[in-house]
Amino acid sequence: MDRKGILVVVSGYSGVGKGTLMKALTARYDQYALSISATTRDPRAGEADGREYFFKTEEAFEEMIEQGRLIEYARYCDHYYGTPRDYVEAQLSQGRDVILEIEQQGALKVKAQNPDVLMLFVMPPDAQTLVERLRGRETESEEVIHQRLMQALEESKYVDRYDYMVVNADLDQAVEEVHQLIESQHNMIKRNLDFAKQIQTELKTLV
């Protein structure tokens, strides 16, 4: 039975640790392909173009929009974020599970276009932990942190659009929870109708 790749969307509040979680997941299991998003925000310390993000100018990003080269895109905290189409389609065709680590606006657009997408939302153990993680990054001003918390409050109204939540309190445990949730999707009947029909056909020859 051929294993088909599954499209997975992972969202979460800024500072919740979803990037760290996804890096740990892809380091532990080689079945996953983590899609690299394009963005117009400036790189943070230690980030490299083509590794964490494809860093684009506003003009270059809008050109990608016009050419239909993005699966989804959204504007978040005054910057564009989007998912390049070619990489995702190539990985899925090779049977790899593709993870889109994207903001909520883009996530809901992907779900509207792909009803079978698995939607995961990463939560902090509590709101105070989220504040501490944002401050702990030491990359943004208090004004920007406040802006991100306001955005998180708005996003909290739409969490029910997702399939599952993963609480990122312990990294190893969160990695395993995400892996098991994705693995369970591979065994859903609706994703294996061809195999089920094959067994049905074989049974008919035996009765």
Tab-separated table of N, CA and C in Angstrom, residues 140-197:
chain	number	residue	atom	x	y	z
A	140	GLU	N	12.449	41.863	20.702
A	140	GLU	CA	11.400	42.833	20.387
A	140	GLU	C	11.156	43.767	21.564
A	141	SER	N	10.681	44.947	21.247
A	141	SER	CA	10.377	45.943	22.272
A	141	SER	C	9.095	45.563	23.010
A	142	GLU	N	8.852	46.235	24.139
A	142	GLU	CA	7.616	45.995	24.882
A	142	GLU	C	6.395	46.359	24.043
A	143	GLU	N	6.563	47.354	23.199
A	143	GLU	CA	5.446	47.759	22.326
A	143	GLU	C	5.082	46.638	21.366
A	144	VAL	N	6.105	46.009	20.774
A	144	VAL	CA	5.852	44.905	19.839
A	144	VAL	C	5.286	43.704	20.585
A	145	ILE	N	5.796	43.430	21.780
A	145	ILE	CA	5.273	42.321	22.587
A	145	ILE	C	3.794	42.545	22.891
A	146	HIS	N	3.446	43.778	23.243
A	146	HIS	CA	2.031	44.094	23.496
A	146	HIS	C	1.203	43.863	22.234
A	147	GLN	N	1.748	44.240	21.084
A	147	GLN	CA	1.046	44.043	19.819
A	147	GLN	C	0.817	42.544	19.566
A	148	ARG	N	1.801	41.727	19.880
A	148	ARG	CA	1.679	40.285	19.668
A	148	ARG	C	0.659	39.675	20.639
A	149	LEU	N	0.600	40.186	21.846
A	149	LEU	CA	-0.390	39.692	22.811
A	149	LEU	C	-1.807	40.078	22.389
A	150	MET	N	-1.960	41.268	21.843
A	150	MET	CA	-3.260	41.680	21.323
A	150	MET	C	-3.675	40.783	20.161
A	151	GLN	N	-2.699	40.453	19.318
A	151	GLN	CA	-2.979	39.552	18.198
A	151	GLN	C	-3.369	38.167	18.715
A	152	ALA	N	-2.682	37.695	19.765
A	152	ALA	CA	-3.000	36.390	20.347
A	152	ALA	C	-4.430	36.365	20.880
A	153	LEU	N	-4.837	37.460	21.522
A	153	LEU	CA	-6.202	37.537	22.037
A	153	LEU	C	-7.205	37.418	20.901
A	154	GLU	N	-6.942	38.078	19.793
A	154	GLU	CA	-7.829	37.990	18.633
A	154	GLU	C	-7.844	36.571	18.074
A	155	GLU	N	-6.670	35.945	17.972
A	155	GLU	CA	-6.573	34.593	17.432
A	155	GLU	C	-7.306	33.581	18.311
A	156	SER	N	-7.357	33.839	19.613
A	156	SER	CA	-7.995	32.901	20.537
A	156	SER	C	-9.478	32.698	20.223
A	157	LYS	N	-10.069	33.644	19.512
A	157	LYS	CA	-11.490	33.546	19.170
A	157	LYS	C	-11.759	32.509	18.079
A	158	TYR	N	-10.697	32.067	17.383
A	158	TYR	CA	-10.885	31.186	16.227
A	158	TYR	C	-10.213	29.827	16.389
A	159	VAL	N	-9.758	29.521	17.600
A	159	VAL	CA	-9.080	28.249	17.835
A	159	VAL	C	-9.990	27.059	17.547
A	160	ASP	N	-11.297	27.251	17.665
A	160	ASP	CA	-12.219	26.135	17.425
A	160	ASP	C	-12.275	25.710	15.954
A	161	ARG	N	-11.604	26.433	15.073
A	161	ARG	CA	-11.534	26.028	13.665
A	161	ARG	C	-10.488	24.917	13.454
A	162	TYR	N	-9.691	24.651	14.473
A	162	TYR	CA	-8.623	23.652	14.372
A	162	TYR	C	-9.116	22.293	14.849
A	163	ASP	N	-8.387	21.234	14.473
A	163	ASP	CA	-8.784	19.877	14.840
A	163	ASP	C	-8.301	19.475	16.227
A	164	TYR	N	-7.051	19.789	16.534
A	164	TYR	CA	-6.456	19.384	17.800
A	164	TYR	C	-5.583	20.507	18.345
A	165	MET	N	-5.412	20.512	19.670
A	165	MET	CA	-4.437	21.401	20.281
A	165	MET	C	-3.300	20.561	20.852
A	166	VAL	N	-2.121	21.162	20.910
A	166	VAL	CA	-0.959	20.548	21.540
A	166	VAL	C	-0.412	21.567	22.524
A	167	VAL	N	-0.391	21.224	23.805
A	167	VAL	CA	0.131	22.139	24.822
A	167	VAL	C	1.644	21.970	24.901
A	168	ASN	N	2.370	23.026	24.616
A	168	ASN	CA	3.832	22.968	24.594
A	168	ASN	C	4.392	23.349	25.965
A	169	ALA	N	4.271	22.402	26.894
A	169	ALA	CA	4.853	22.590	28.225
A	169	ALA	C	6.182	21.851	28.313
A	170	ASP	N	6.212	20.616	27.804
A	170	ASP	CA	7.420	19.797	27.741
A	170	ASP	C	7.684	19.488	26.274
A	171	LEU	N	8.855	19.880	25.771
A	171	LEU	CA	9.134	19.778	24.338
A	171	LEU	C	9.058	18.346	23.836
A	172	ASP	N	9.699	17.406	24.517
A	172	ASP	CA	9.689	16.019	24.053
A	172	ASP	C	8.276	15.456	23.985
A	173	GLN	N	7.491	15.754	24.990
A	173	GLN	CA	6.112	15.258	25.008
A	173	GLN	C	5.302	15.881	23.882
A	174	ALA	N	5.501	17.175	23.643
A	174	ALA	CA	4.764	17.852	22.570
A	174	ALA	C	5.141	17.288	21.201
A	175	VAL	N	6.422	16.985	21.006
A	175	VAL	CA	6.875	16.386	19.742
A	175	VAL	C	6.152	15.066	19.503
A	176	GLU	N	6.087	14.211	20.531
A	176	GLU	CA	5.440	12.917	20.380
A	176	GLU	C	3.941	13.054	20.136
A	177	GLU	N	3.311	14.031	20.775
A	177	GLU	CA	1.879	14.240	20.561
A	177	GLU	C	1.600	14.631	19.112
A	178	VAL	N	2.409	15.542	18.580
A	178	VAL	CA	2.224	15.956	17.184
A	178	VAL	C	2.437	14.771	16.251
A	179	HIS	N	3.495	14.005	16.491
A	179	HIS	CA	3.794	12.844	15.639
A	179	HIS	C	2.641	11.841	15.646
A	180	GLN	N	2.112	11.529	16.815
A	180	GLN	CA	1.026	10.553	16.908
A	180	GLN	C	-0.253	11.054	16.254
A	181	LEU	N	-0.526	12.348	16.380
A	181	LEU	CA	-1.712	12.905	15.733
A	181	LEU	C	-1.617	12.790	14.213
A	182	ILE	N	-0.428	13.057	13.681
A	182	ILE	CA	-0.246	12.952	12.227
A	182	ILE	C	-0.307	11.497	11.785
A	183	GLU	N	0.355	10.605	12.548
A	183	GLU	CA	0.349	9.187	12.198
A	183	GLU	C	-1.071	8.633	12.154
A	184	SER	N	-1.910	9.054	13.096
A	184	SER	CA	-3.278	8.543	13.138
A	184	SER	C	-4.058	8.906	11.884
A	185	GLN	N	-3.709	10.017	11.269
A	185	GLN	CA	-4.414	10.446	10.062
A	185	GLN	C	-4.182	9.495	8.899
A	186	HIS	N	-3.021	8.851	8.872
A	186	HIS	CA	-2.703	7.944	7.768
A	186	HIS	C	-3.621	6.720	7.748
A	187	ASN	N	-4.201	6.397	8.893
A	187	ASN	CA	-5.051	5.211	8.968
A	187	ASN	C	-6.536	5.514	8.829
A	188	MET	N	-6.879	6.761	8.563
A	188	MET	CA	-8.286	7.090	8.372
A	188	MET	C	-8.824	6.412	7.111
A	189	ILE	N	-10.023	5.871	7.213
A	189	ILE	CA	-10.620	5.159	6.079
A	189	ILE	C	-10.694	6.055	4.844
A	190	LYS	N	-11.080	7.309	5.026
A	190	LYS	CA	-11.243	8.179	3.856
A	190	LYS	C	-9.940	8.425	3.113
A	191	ARG	N	-8.813	8.215	3.781
A	191	ARG	CA	-7.516	8.368	3.117
A	191	ARG	C	-7.033	7.051	2.507
A	192	ASN	N	-7.786	5.969	2.727
A	192	ASN	CA	-7.355	4.648	2.269
A	192	ASN	C	-8.449	3.895	1.531
A	193	LEU	N	-9.298	4.628	0.823
A	193	LEU	CA	-10.420	3.986	0.143
A	193	LEU	C	-9.961	3.026	-0.948
A	194	ASP	N	-8.891	3.361	-1.657
A	194	ASP	CA	-8.396	2.471	-2.712
A	194	ASP	C	-7.957	1.136	-2.133
A	195	PHE	N	-7.258	1.192	-0.988
A	195	PHE	CA	-6.813	-0.052	-0.349
A	195	PHE	C	-8.006	-0.868	0.151
A	196	ALA	N	-9.001	-0.177	0.737
A	196	ALA	CA	-10.189	-0.869	1.228
A	196	ALA	C	-10.928	-1.563	0.090
A	197	LYS	N	-11.000	-0.899	-1.069
A	197	LYS	CA	-11.674	-1.490	-2.228
A	197	LYS	C	-10.882	-2.679	-2.770
